């Protein structure tokens, strides 16, 4: 048969790789729990329209969708937020608010596979629903920072850039752009850093096709607004605009809460962030690595209308997603991936089939007590079994020969320094627990 490879953009995880992924999940999970978040999960396959209606245009182009055998139009999930909004919406009335939920799951997007972007990636989602004020946004931004710091990253390694679609809408309104055209203008803002001047002007003219606002002038204004990096400068540009000033009071609250929680250094104001997804309504943010490729590590924001759009009650919400791909690259670059010793604690050397029943009795006892134990499935001689123990990555070998069994002991041999000591089989569990905690000294005569 032909050599059948895995699909482009999908990863295979050999145990060493899977151990790193496990580490990532563990840090995410532990951090979310520290913030009082509870874990949830949703189906990986959903009705297509959940995403065509609710995710942004870009995601819709990237859907892994097909017709199932029952003639249903379905899609693998490109993100978890629409499913979350549907699930919370269905039971929101009976749920204590605010709702703090997190999930870790695989998402699928038919993107061009490249460094940091794959077609299947894991994502942490953390969402807080039922609180409309900036305290909730601050809580999520703090959690996002902590989910990076949990790996040993420091504030200098990443920045969370915070922006605000509400402020953008108010600003554009002050420039004569009604809400109906503002979304298209934000599409241009999204490309400010990448697009050529000619392309940007063309896109801006298109966005303003229905209204009487000069594209060139607005493009210049928008550039100036997007370049602002401080609250005082924002206040200056807002001037006497009451709506913008009111919004800036909320900014004040957001930033001071983030500072009180100890994450001031991790964030910056950056209005070039507008987020591609269709459902964001207020503060939005993205975490980027500061060095290297400056790739996005996480992205999120407020989406106050999505739950209702999916049939639930009106419920304000804010959340973010953090992917495993760029994060892993960053951790590798910073040498923050721990070396995993996932070998067994003990390798039981069964020296002869006559002692096998006794040895296996102890194997079962040790496993029952929670130790990780391997043993030779086939008979073998001492040197070969020592080698097998080392290859398995065990810390200690336990020798079961005729002599040991007759004496009612097992011989513990450290594979690190070859020290040996005997332990009565009757005491095997406490003795080996002590060995794991304190080393061979715990049992040396
Ligand atoms: P997003 O910005 O599309 O937001 O994705 C969040 C993060 O997922 C990105 O910053 C990136 O780390 C990772 N990611 C996205 N696409 C890929 C890909 N093709 N390959 C590798 N990693 C990727 C959302 O998905 C929103 N649903 C987040 C959210 C939750 N908003 C509110 N709650």
Short mmCIF file of C-alpha atoms and ligand atoms in Angstrom, two decimals:
data_model
loop_
_atom_site.label_atom_id
_atom_site.label_comp_id
_atom_site.label_asym_id
_atom_site.label_seq_id
_atom_site.Cartn_x
_atom_site.Cartn_y
_atom_site.Cartn_z
CA UNK A 1 0.00 0.00 0.00
CA UNK A 2 1.14 3.56 -0.67
CA UNK A 3 2.75 5.53 2.10
CA UNK A 4 -0.18 7.40 3.64
CA UNK A 5 0.89 10.53 5.49
CA UNK A 6 -1.15 12.56 7.95
CA UNK A 7 -2.98 15.58 6.49
CA UNK A 8 -1.27 18.98 6.08
CA UNK A 9 -1.67 21.14 9.17
CA UNK A 10 -2.50 18.19 11.44
CA UNK A 11 0.01 16.98 14.00
CA UNK A 12 0.96 13.59 15.31
CA UNK A 13 2.07 13.61 18.93
CA UNK A 14 4.64 11.01 19.93
CA UNK A 15 4.76 10.58 23.71
CA UNK A 16 7.51 13.18 24.27
CA UNK A 17 5.47 15.71 22.29
CA UNK A 18 2.25 14.70 23.96
CA UNK A 19 3.91 15.25 27.34
CA UNK A 20 4.59 18.87 26.38
CA UNK A 21 0.98 19.29 25.32
CA UNK A 22 -0.07 17.77 28.65
CA UNK A 23 2.10 20.32 30.44
CA UNK A 24 0.42 23.15 28.51
CA UNK A 25 -3.05 21.85 29.38
CA UNK A 26 -2.08 21.45 33.01
CA UNK A 27 -0.83 25.02 33.41
CA UNK A 28 -3.92 26.39 31.63
CA UNK A 29 -6.24 24.29 33.76
CA UNK A 30 -4.53 25.07 37.04
CA UNK A 31 -4.51 28.81 36.29
CA UNK A 32 -8.19 28.92 35.29
CA UNK A 33 -9.13 27.04 38.45
CA UNK A 34 -7.23 29.59 40.54
CA UNK A 35 -9.57 32.21 39.08
CA UNK A 36 -12.64 30.20 39.97
CA UNK A 37 -13.38 29.01 36.41
CA UNK A 38 -15.19 25.71 35.80
CA UNK A 39 -14.44 23.42 32.89
CA UNK A 40 -16.96 22.69 30.11
CA UNK A 41 -16.89 20.99 26.70
CA UNK A 42 -18.94 21.05 23.50
CA UNK A 43 -19.20 18.84 20.39
CA UNK A 44 -16.39 19.12 17.82
CA UNK A 45 -18.94 18.73 15.01
CA UNK A 46 -21.71 21.33 14.84
CA UNK A 47 -24.42 22.46 12.42
CA UNK A 48 -22.73 24.57 9.75
CA UNK A 49 -24.98 27.55 10.33
CA UNK A 50 -23.75 27.97 13.91
CA UNK A 51 -20.55 29.32 12.36
CA UNK A 52 -21.75 30.83 9.08
CA UNK A 53 -24.08 33.05 11.05
CA UNK A 54 -21.94 33.80 14.08
CA UNK A 55 -18.23 33.72 13.32
CA UNK A 56 -16.45 36.29 11.16
CA UNK A 57 -16.14 36.14 7.39
CA UNK A 58 -12.53 35.00 7.58
CA UNK A 59 -13.38 31.99 9.73
CA UNK A 60 -16.27 31.03 7.46
CA UNK A 61 -13.86 30.83 4.53
CA UNK A 62 -11.76 28.42 6.59
CA UNK A 63 -14.46 25.99 7.66
CA UNK A 64 -13.96 22.24 7.47
CA UNK A 65 -17.56 21.63 6.44
CA UNK A 66 -19.35 18.80 4.67
CA UNK A 67 -22.70 17.05 4.36
CA UNK A 68 -23.13 14.14 6.76
CA UNK A 69 -24.81 10.85 5.82
CA UNK A 70 -28.14 12.18 7.01
CA UNK A 71 -27.93 15.11 4.60
CA UNK A 72 -27.10 17.64 7.32
CA UNK A 73 -24.74 20.52 6.61
CA UNK A 74 -22.12 20.25 9.35
CA UNK A 75 -18.71 21.69 10.24
CA UNK A 76 -15.84 20.88 12.53
CA UNK A 77 -15.62 23.70 15.06
CA UNK A 78 -13.21 26.51 14.09
CA UNK A 79 -13.73 28.04 17.54
CA UNK A 80 -15.78 27.33 20.64
CA UNK A 81 -17.45 30.67 21.33
CA UNK A 82 -20.71 30.12 19.37
CA UNK A 83 -21.19 26.73 21.08
CA UNK A 84 -20.55 28.31 24.46
CA UNK A 85 -23.06 31.09 23.77
CA UNK A 86 -25.68 28.51 22.75
CA UNK A 87 -25.05 26.30 25.80
CA UNK A 88 -25.08 29.16 28.31
CA UNK A 89 -28.08 30.73 26.59
CA UNK A 90 -30.12 27.55 26.94
CA UNK A 91 -29.71 27.43 30.72
CA UNK A 92 -28.73 30.99 31.62
CA UNK A 93 -31.85 31.75 33.63
CA UNK A 94 -31.12 29.07 36.19
CA UNK A 95 -27.40 29.76 36.45
CA UNK A 96 -25.66 31.78 39.18
CA UNK A 97 -23.94 34.85 37.68
CA UNK A 98 -21.33 35.73 36.83
CA UNK A 99 -20.58 32.51 34.98
CA UNK A 100 -16.86 31.67 34.82
CA UNK A 101 -16.16 28.88 32.34
CA UNK A 102 -13.07 27.50 30.64
CA UNK A 103 -12.53 24.77 28.06
CA UNK A 104 -9.54 23.18 26.38
CA UNK A 105 -10.26 21.66 23.00
CA UNK A 106 -9.10 21.09 19.47
CA UNK A 107 -10.34 23.50 16.81
CA UNK A 108 -10.09 23.17 13.03
CA UNK A 109 -9.54 25.86 10.42
CA UNK A 110 -8.67 25.29 6.79
CA UNK A 111 -5.81 27.80 6.75
CA UNK A 112 -2.59 27.72 4.80
CA UNK A 113 -0.36 25.77 7.20
CA UNK A 114 2.68 27.81 8.22
CA UNK A 115 4.76 28.58 11.29
CA UNK A 116 2.34 29.24 14.14
CA UNK A 117 -0.77 28.45 12.05
CA UNK A 118 -2.09 24.94 11.56
CA UNK A 119 -5.36 23.35 10.50
CA UNK A 120 -5.88 21.63 13.83
CA UNK A 121 -4.78 23.35 17.02
CA UNK A 122 -5.69 23.27 20.66
CA UNK A 123 -7.15 26.31 22.28
CA UNK A 124 -7.87 27.36 25.82
CA UNK A 125 -11.11 29.30 26.06
CA UNK A 126 -11.93 31.33 29.15
CA UNK A 127 -15.19 33.27 29.28
CA UNK A 128 -17.04 35.28 31.89
CA UNK A 129 -20.74 35.88 31.33
CA UNK A 130 -23.29 37.97 33.20
CA UNK A 131 -21.20 41.04 34.00
CA UNK A 132 -21.26 44.07 31.71
CA UNK A 133 -18.77 46.32 33.51
CA UNK A 134 -15.03 46.64 32.88
CA UNK A 135 -14.28 44.64 36.04
CA UNK A 136 -15.06 41.50 34.01
CA UNK A 137 -12.81 42.54 31.10
CA UNK A 138 -10.01 43.26 33.58
CA UNK A 139 -10.47 39.85 35.20
CA UNK A 140 -10.15 38.11 31.82
CA UNK A 141 -7.12 40.14 30.77
CA UNK A 142 -5.47 39.29 34.11
CA UNK A 143 -6.28 35.62 33.58
CA UNK A 144 -4.87 35.77 30.05
CA UNK A 145 -1.61 37.21 31.42
CA UNK A 146 -1.49 34.63 34.20
CA UNK A 147 -2.03 31.81 31.70
CA UNK A 148 1.25 32.90 30.10
CA UNK A 149 3.11 33.69 33.32
CA UNK A 150 2.20 30.21 34.58
CA UNK A 151 4.74 28.78 32.12
CA UNK A 152 7.54 30.91 33.50
CA UNK A 153 7.15 33.69 30.92
CA UNK A 154 7.66 37.21 32.25
CA UNK A 155 6.07 40.55 31.36
CA UNK A 156 8.95 41.34 28.98
CA UNK A 157 8.16 38.25 26.87
CA UNK A 158 4.66 39.27 25.82
CA UNK A 159 2.25 42.19 25.66
CA UNK A 160 -1.51 42.19 25.76
CA UNK A 161 -2.65 44.92 23.40
CA UNK A 162 -6.01 46.34 24.42
CA UNK A 163 -8.37 48.13 22.10
CA UNK A 164 -12.02 49.01 22.06
CA UNK A 165 -14.62 48.59 19.35
CA UNK A 166 -17.05 50.80 21.32
CA UNK A 167 -14.55 53.64 21.38
CA UNK A 168 -13.86 53.14 17.69
CA UNK A 169 -17.59 53.35 16.93
CA UNK A 170 -17.91 56.54 18.97
CA UNK A 171 -14.85 58.03 17.33
CA UNK A 172 -16.09 57.18 13.84
CA UNK A 173 -19.48 58.60 14.70
CA UNK A 174 -17.78 61.86 15.66
CA UNK A 175 -16.27 61.82 12.15
CA UNK A 176 -19.66 61.36 10.51
CA UNK A 177 -19.49 57.57 10.03
CA UNK A 178 -22.69 55.84 11.18
CA UNK A 179 -22.58 52.43 12.83
CA UNK A 180 -23.74 50.70 9.62
CA UNK A 181 -20.54 51.73 7.80
CA UNK A 182 -18.24 51.59 10.82
CA UNK A 183 -17.68 47.82 10.67
CA UNK A 184 -16.33 48.12 7.14
CA UNK A 185 -14.04 50.96 8.24
CA UNK A 186 -12.73 48.77 11.07
CA UNK A 187 -11.89 46.19 8.41
CA UNK A 188 -9.54 48.83 6.97
CA UNK A 189 -8.12 49.58 10.43
CA UNK A 190 -7.36 45.87 10.77
CA UNK A 191 -5.10 46.14 7.71
CA UNK A 192 -3.38 49.44 8.62
CA UNK A 193 -0.13 47.76 9.58
CA UNK A 194 0.03 45.45 6.56
CA UNK A 195 -1.71 47.17 3.65
CA UNK A 196 -0.12 49.44 1.04
CA UNK A 197 -1.33 53.10 1.07
CA UNK A 198 -3.06 52.63 -2.29
CA UNK A 199 -4.88 49.48 -1.19
CA UNK A 200 -5.92 51.09 2.08
CA UNK A 201 -7.32 54.13 0.33
CA UNK A 202 -9.23 51.94 -2.08
CA UNK A 203 -10.63 49.84 0.78
CA UNK A 204 -11.58 52.98 2.68
CA UNK A 205 -13.38 54.45 -0.33
CA UNK A 206 -15.30 51.22 -0.66
CA UNK A 207 -16.22 51.23 3.03
CA UNK A 208 -17.54 54.78 2.71
CA UNK A 209 -19.35 54.22 -0.60
CA UNK A 210 -22.78 54.92 0.90
CA UNK A 211 -21.92 58.03 2.89
CA UNK A 212 -20.48 61.47 2.33
CA UNK A 213 -17.18 61.24 4.16
CA UNK A 214 -13.88 61.90 2.47
CA UNK A 215 -11.89 58.64 2.34
CA UNK A 216 -8.44 60.25 2.29
CA UNK A 217 -9.21 62.51 5.23
CA UNK A 218 -10.76 59.69 7.25
CA UNK A 219 -7.82 57.41 6.52
CA UNK A 220 -5.46 60.06 7.90
CA UNK A 221 -7.68 60.56 10.99
CA UNK A 222 -7.95 56.85 11.57
CA UNK A 223 -4.17 56.45 11.33
CA UNK A 224 -3.68 59.17 13.91
CA UNK A 225 -6.27 57.65 16.25
CA UNK A 226 -4.82 54.16 15.88
CA UNK A 227 -1.36 55.43 16.77
CA UNK A 228 -2.46 56.53 20.28
CA UNK A 229 -0.81 54.55 23.08
CA UNK A 230 -1.90 56.37 26.26
CA UNK A 231 -5.04 57.34 28.08
CA UNK A 232 -4.13 61.07 28.35
CA UNK A 233 -3.63 61.19 24.56
CA UNK A 234 -6.99 59.50 24.08
CA UNK A 235 -8.56 62.08 26.36
CA UNK A 236 -7.01 64.85 24.32
CA UNK A 237 -8.41 63.53 21.06
CA UNK A 238 -11.83 62.92 22.63
CA UNK A 239 -11.95 66.60 23.58
CA UNK A 240 -15.46 67.64 24.50
CA UNK A 241 -17.12 64.60 22.90
CA UNK A 242 -19.35 63.44 25.77
CA UNK A 243 -19.87 59.90 24.46
CA UNK A 244 -16.14 59.34 24.07
CA UNK A 245 -15.36 60.85 27.48
CA UNK A 246 -17.90 58.53 29.11
CA UNK A 247 -16.25 55.57 27.46
CA UNK A 248 -12.82 56.75 28.59
CA UNK A 249 -14.05 56.63 32.20
CA UNK A 250 -14.58 52.91 31.62
CA UNK A 251 -11.08 52.65 30.21
CA UNK A 252 -9.82 54.27 33.39
CA UNK A 253 -11.60 51.62 35.44
CA UNK A 254 -10.31 48.81 33.23
CA UNK A 255 -6.70 49.88 33.43
CA UNK A 256 -6.73 50.65 37.15
CA UNK A 257 -8.27 47.24 37.93
CA UNK A 258 -5.61 45.50 35.81
CA UNK A 259 -2.97 47.51 37.70
CA UNK A 260 -4.45 46.59 41.11
CA UNK A 261 -4.35 42.94 40.13
CA UNK A 262 -0.65 43.38 39.37
CA UNK A 263 -0.62 43.14 35.57
CA UNK A 264 -0.03 46.77 34.51
CA UNK A 265 3.28 45.81 32.94
CA UNK A 266 1.66 43.16 30.77
CA UNK A 267 -0.74 45.45 28.90
CA UNK A 268 -0.66 48.35 26.49
CA UNK A 269 -3.23 50.43 24.67
CA UNK A 270 -3.19 49.62 20.97
CA UNK A 271 -6.14 50.70 18.86
CA UNK A 272 -4.89 48.92 15.76
CA UNK A 273 -6.38 45.76 17.28
CA UNK A 274 -9.98 45.44 16.08
CA UNK A 275 -10.37 41.61 15.84
CA UNK A 276 -11.73 39.82 12.80
CA UNK A 277 -14.53 37.91 14.48
CA UNK A 278 -17.96 39.34 13.86
CA UNK A 279 -19.39 39.20 17.37
CA UNK A 280 -17.12 41.52 19.37
CA UNK A 281 -18.82 44.59 20.78
CA UNK A 282 -16.54 46.40 23.27
CA UNK A 283 -13.04 46.00 24.65
CA UNK A 284 -10.95 43.62 22.55
CA UNK A 285 -7.43 42.40 23.17
CA UNK A 286 -4.69 40.27 21.75
CA UNK A 287 -1.56 38.91 23.40
CA UNK A 288 1.59 38.96 21.28
CA UNK A 289 5.09 37.73 21.92
CA UNK A 290 7.41 40.73 22.09
CA UNK A 291 10.45 39.21 20.38
CA UNK A 292 10.88 36.82 17.49
CA UNK A 293 8.03 36.65 15.04
CA UNK A 294 5.68 38.76 17.22
CA UNK A 295 2.90 36.24 16.67
CA UNK A 296 -0.49 36.28 18.39
CA UNK A 297 -0.64 34.04 21.44
CA UNK A 298 -4.22 34.80 22.40
CA UNK A 299 -7.15 36.93 21.40
CA UNK A 300 -10.48 37.87 22.84
CA UNK A 301 -12.89 40.54 23.84
CA UNK A 302 -16.40 41.43 24.81
CA UNK A 303 -19.37 40.01 22.91
CA UNK A 304 -22.53 41.28 24.57
CA UNK A 305 -25.04 40.32 21.90
CA UNK A 306 -24.07 36.77 20.90
CA UNK A 307 -25.96 34.82 23.57
CA UNK A 308 -29.21 36.54 22.63
CA UNK A 309 -28.56 36.03 18.91
CA UNK A 310 -28.33 32.31 19.61
CA UNK A 311 -31.73 32.23 21.25
CA UNK A 312 -30.76 32.94 24.86
CA UNK A 313 -31.52 35.90 27.09
CA UNK A 314 -29.61 39.15 26.94
CA UNK A 315 -26.32 38.29 28.61
CA UNK A 316 -23.11 40.32 28.51
CA UNK A 317 -19.98 38.27 27.98
CA UNK A 318 -16.23 38.56 27.62
CA UNK A 319 -13.63 35.91 26.88
CA UNK A 320 -10.47 34.93 25.09
CA UNK A 321 -8.89 32.01 23.25
CA UNK A 322 -5.21 31.03 23.60
CA UNK A 323 -3.67 28.60 21.12
CA UNK A 324 -1.07 25.93 21.82
CA UNK A 325 0.98 26.38 18.63
CA UNK A 326 2.56 29.82 18.95
CA UNK A 327 2.75 29.34 22.72
CA UNK A 328 4.77 26.17 22.36
CA UNK A 329 7.17 27.82 19.90
CA UNK A 330 7.68 30.67 22.34
CA UNK A 331 8.24 28.33 25.30
CA UNK A 332 10.79 26.38 23.27
CA UNK A 333 12.61 29.58 22.29
CA UNK A 334 12.70 30.67 25.95
CA UNK A 335 13.76 27.18 27.08
CA UNK A 336 10.69 26.90 29.27
CA UNK A 337 9.65 23.40 28.29
CA UNK A 338 10.35 21.16 31.25
CA UNK A 339 12.20 17.91 30.63
CA UNK A 340 9.67 15.20 31.22
CA UNK A 341 10.72 11.96 32.83
CA UNK A 342 7.69 9.90 31.97
CA UNK A 343 9.36 6.53 32.51
CA UNK A 344 8.23 4.24 35.32
CA UNK A 345 9.29 4.69 38.94
CA UNK A 346 10.32 1.04 39.18
CA UNK A 347 11.28 -1.64 36.72
CA UNK A 348 10.68 -5.06 38.22
CA UNK A 349 13.28 -7.56 37.00
CA UNK A 350 11.73 -11.01 36.99
CA UNK A 351 14.69 -13.41 36.95
CA UNK A 352 13.15 -16.76 36.11
CA UNK A 353 9.65 -18.03 35.59
CA UNK A 354 9.59 -19.76 39.00
CA UNK A 355 9.64 -16.37 40.78
CA UNK A 356 7.23 -14.74 38.32
CA UNK A 357 4.02 -15.26 40.35
CA UNK A 358 5.60 -13.68 43.45
CA UNK A 359 7.07 -10.79 41.48
CA UNK A 360 3.77 -10.07 39.74
CA UNK A 361 1.95 -10.08 43.06
CA UNK A 362 4.22 -7.22 44.13
CA UNK A 363 3.84 -5.48 40.76
CA UNK A 364 0.07 -5.44 41.27
CA UNK A 365 0.44 -4.25 44.88
CA UNK A 366 2.75 -1.41 43.86
CA UNK A 367 0.52 -0.30 41.00
CA UNK A 368 -2.45 -0.43 43.34
CA UNK A 369 -0.53 1.92 45.66
CA UNK A 370 -0.08 4.38 42.78
CA UNK A 371 3.51 3.70 41.69
CA UNK A 372 4.37 3.50 38.00
CA UNK A 373 5.70 0.00 37.43
CA UNK A 374 6.91 -1.97 34.43
CA UNK A 375 8.38 -5.49 34.30
CA UNK A 376 9.85 -7.90 31.77
CA UNK A 377 7.07 -9.77 29.99
CA UNK A 378 9.53 -12.44 28.88
CA UNK A 379 12.21 -14.21 30.81
CA UNK A 380 15.64 -12.62 30.61
CA UNK A 381 19.08 -12.53 32.18
CA UNK A 382 20.30 -9.86 34.62
CA UNK A 383 22.40 -7.67 32.24
CA UNK A 384 19.71 -7.62 29.59
CA UNK A 385 17.02 -6.69 32.12
CA UNK A 386 19.12 -3.89 33.59
CA UNK A 387 19.37 -2.56 30.06
CA UNK A 388 15.60 -2.85 29.58
CA UNK A 389 15.08 -0.93 32.84
CA UNK A 390 17.36 1.84 31.63
CA UNK A 391 15.73 1.98 28.20
CA UNK A 392 12.32 2.25 29.86
CA UNK A 393 13.61 5.34 31.69
CA UNK A 394 13.01 3.85 35.14
CA UNK A 395 14.57 5.43 38.19
CA UNK A 396 15.03 2.17 40.09
CA UNK A 397 15.11 -1.53 39.33
CA UNK A 398 13.65 -4.09 41.73
CA UNK A 399 15.41 -7.44 41.55
CA UNK A 400 13.35 -10.62 41.95
CA UNK A 401 15.69 -13.62 41.76
CA UNK A 402 15.38 -17.02 43.42
CA UNK A 403 17.61 -15.86 46.27
CA UNK A 404 15.65 -12.68 47.02
CA UNK A 405 12.31 -14.43 46.92
CA UNK A 406 13.56 -17.19 49.25
CA UNK A 407 14.71 -14.50 51.75
CA UNK A 408 11.39 -12.63 51.50
CA UNK A 409 13.09 -9.47 50.16
CA UNK A 410 13.50 -7.52 46.96
CA UNK A 411 16.69 -5.78 46.00
CA UNK A 412 16.32 -2.12 45.08
CA UNK A 413 18.94 -0.87 42.65
CA UNK A 414 19.29 2.80 41.78
CA UNK A 415 19.79 3.17 38.04
CA UNK A 416 21.33 6.58 38.61
CA UNK A 417 24.22 5.58 40.87
CA UNK A 418 23.96 1.77 41.05
CA UNK A 419 23.53 1.74 44.83
CA UNK A 420 21.72 -1.35 46.07
CA UNK A 421 19.82 -2.26 49.24
CA UNK A 422 17.37 -4.96 50.24
CA UNK A 423 13.86 -4.28 51.44
CA UNK A 424 11.60 -6.89 53.12
CA UNK A 425 8.70 -7.61 50.80
CA UNK A 426 6.32 -7.13 53.72
CA UNK A 427 7.35 -3.42 53.96
CA UNK A 428 7.66 -2.82 50.27
CA UNK A 429 5.15 0.03 49.91
CA UNK A 430 6.34 2.38 52.68
CA UNK A 431 9.98 1.56 51.89
CA UNK A 432 9.65 2.38 48.19
CA UNK A 433 7.65 5.50 48.92
CA UNK A 434 10.56 6.66 51.08
CA UNK A 435 12.99 5.83 48.27
CA UNK A 436 11.06 7.99 45.81
CA UNK A 437 10.92 10.86 48.26
CA UNK A 438 14.39 10.74 49.81
CA UNK A 439 16.48 8.59 47.50
CA UNK A 440 18.42 5.41 48.33
CA UNK A 441 19.62 6.79 51.67
CA UNK A 442 16.16 6.03 53.02
CA UNK A 443 16.91 2.29 52.88
CA UNK A 444 20.70 1.99 52.93
CA UNK A 445 21.88 -0.17 55.83
P1 LIG B 1 -8.99 33.84 17.61
O1 LIG B 1 -8.23 35.14 17.65
O2 LIG B 1 -9.52 33.42 16.31
O3 LIG B 1 -10.17 33.96 18.68
O4 LIG B 1 -8.06 32.69 18.18
C1 LIG B 1 -7.43 32.82 19.43
C2 LIG B 1 -6.04 32.21 19.38
O5 LIG B 1 -6.11 30.88 18.88
C3 LIG B 1 -5.05 32.90 18.46
O6 LIG B 1 -4.45 34.02 19.09
C4 LIG B 1 -4.05 31.78 18.21
O7 LIG B 1 -3.16 31.64 19.33
C5 LIG B 1 -4.93 30.56 18.17
N1 LIG B 1 -5.23 30.20 16.78
C6 LIG B 1 -6.23 30.63 16.00
N2 LIG B 1 -6.19 30.06 14.78
C7 LIG B 1 -5.11 29.24 14.78
C8 LIG B 1 -4.51 28.35 13.83
N3 LIG B 1 -5.01 28.18 12.61
N4 LIG B 1 -3.39 27.68 14.20
C9 LIG B 1 -2.86 27.83 15.43
N5 LIG B 1 -3.40 28.62 16.36
C10 LIG B 1 -4.49 29.33 16.06
C11 LIG B 1 -11.11 33.00 18.88
O8 LIG B 1 -11.05 31.89 18.45
C12 LIG B 1 -12.24 33.42 19.80
N6 LIG B 1 -13.30 32.42 19.73
C13 LIG B 1 -11.70 33.59 21.21
C14 LIG B 1 -12.74 33.99 22.20
C15 LIG B 1 -13.19 33.26 23.24
N7 LIG B 1 -13.39 35.14 22.21
C16 LIG B 1 -14.24 35.13 23.23
N8 LIG B 1 -14.13 33.99 23.86
#
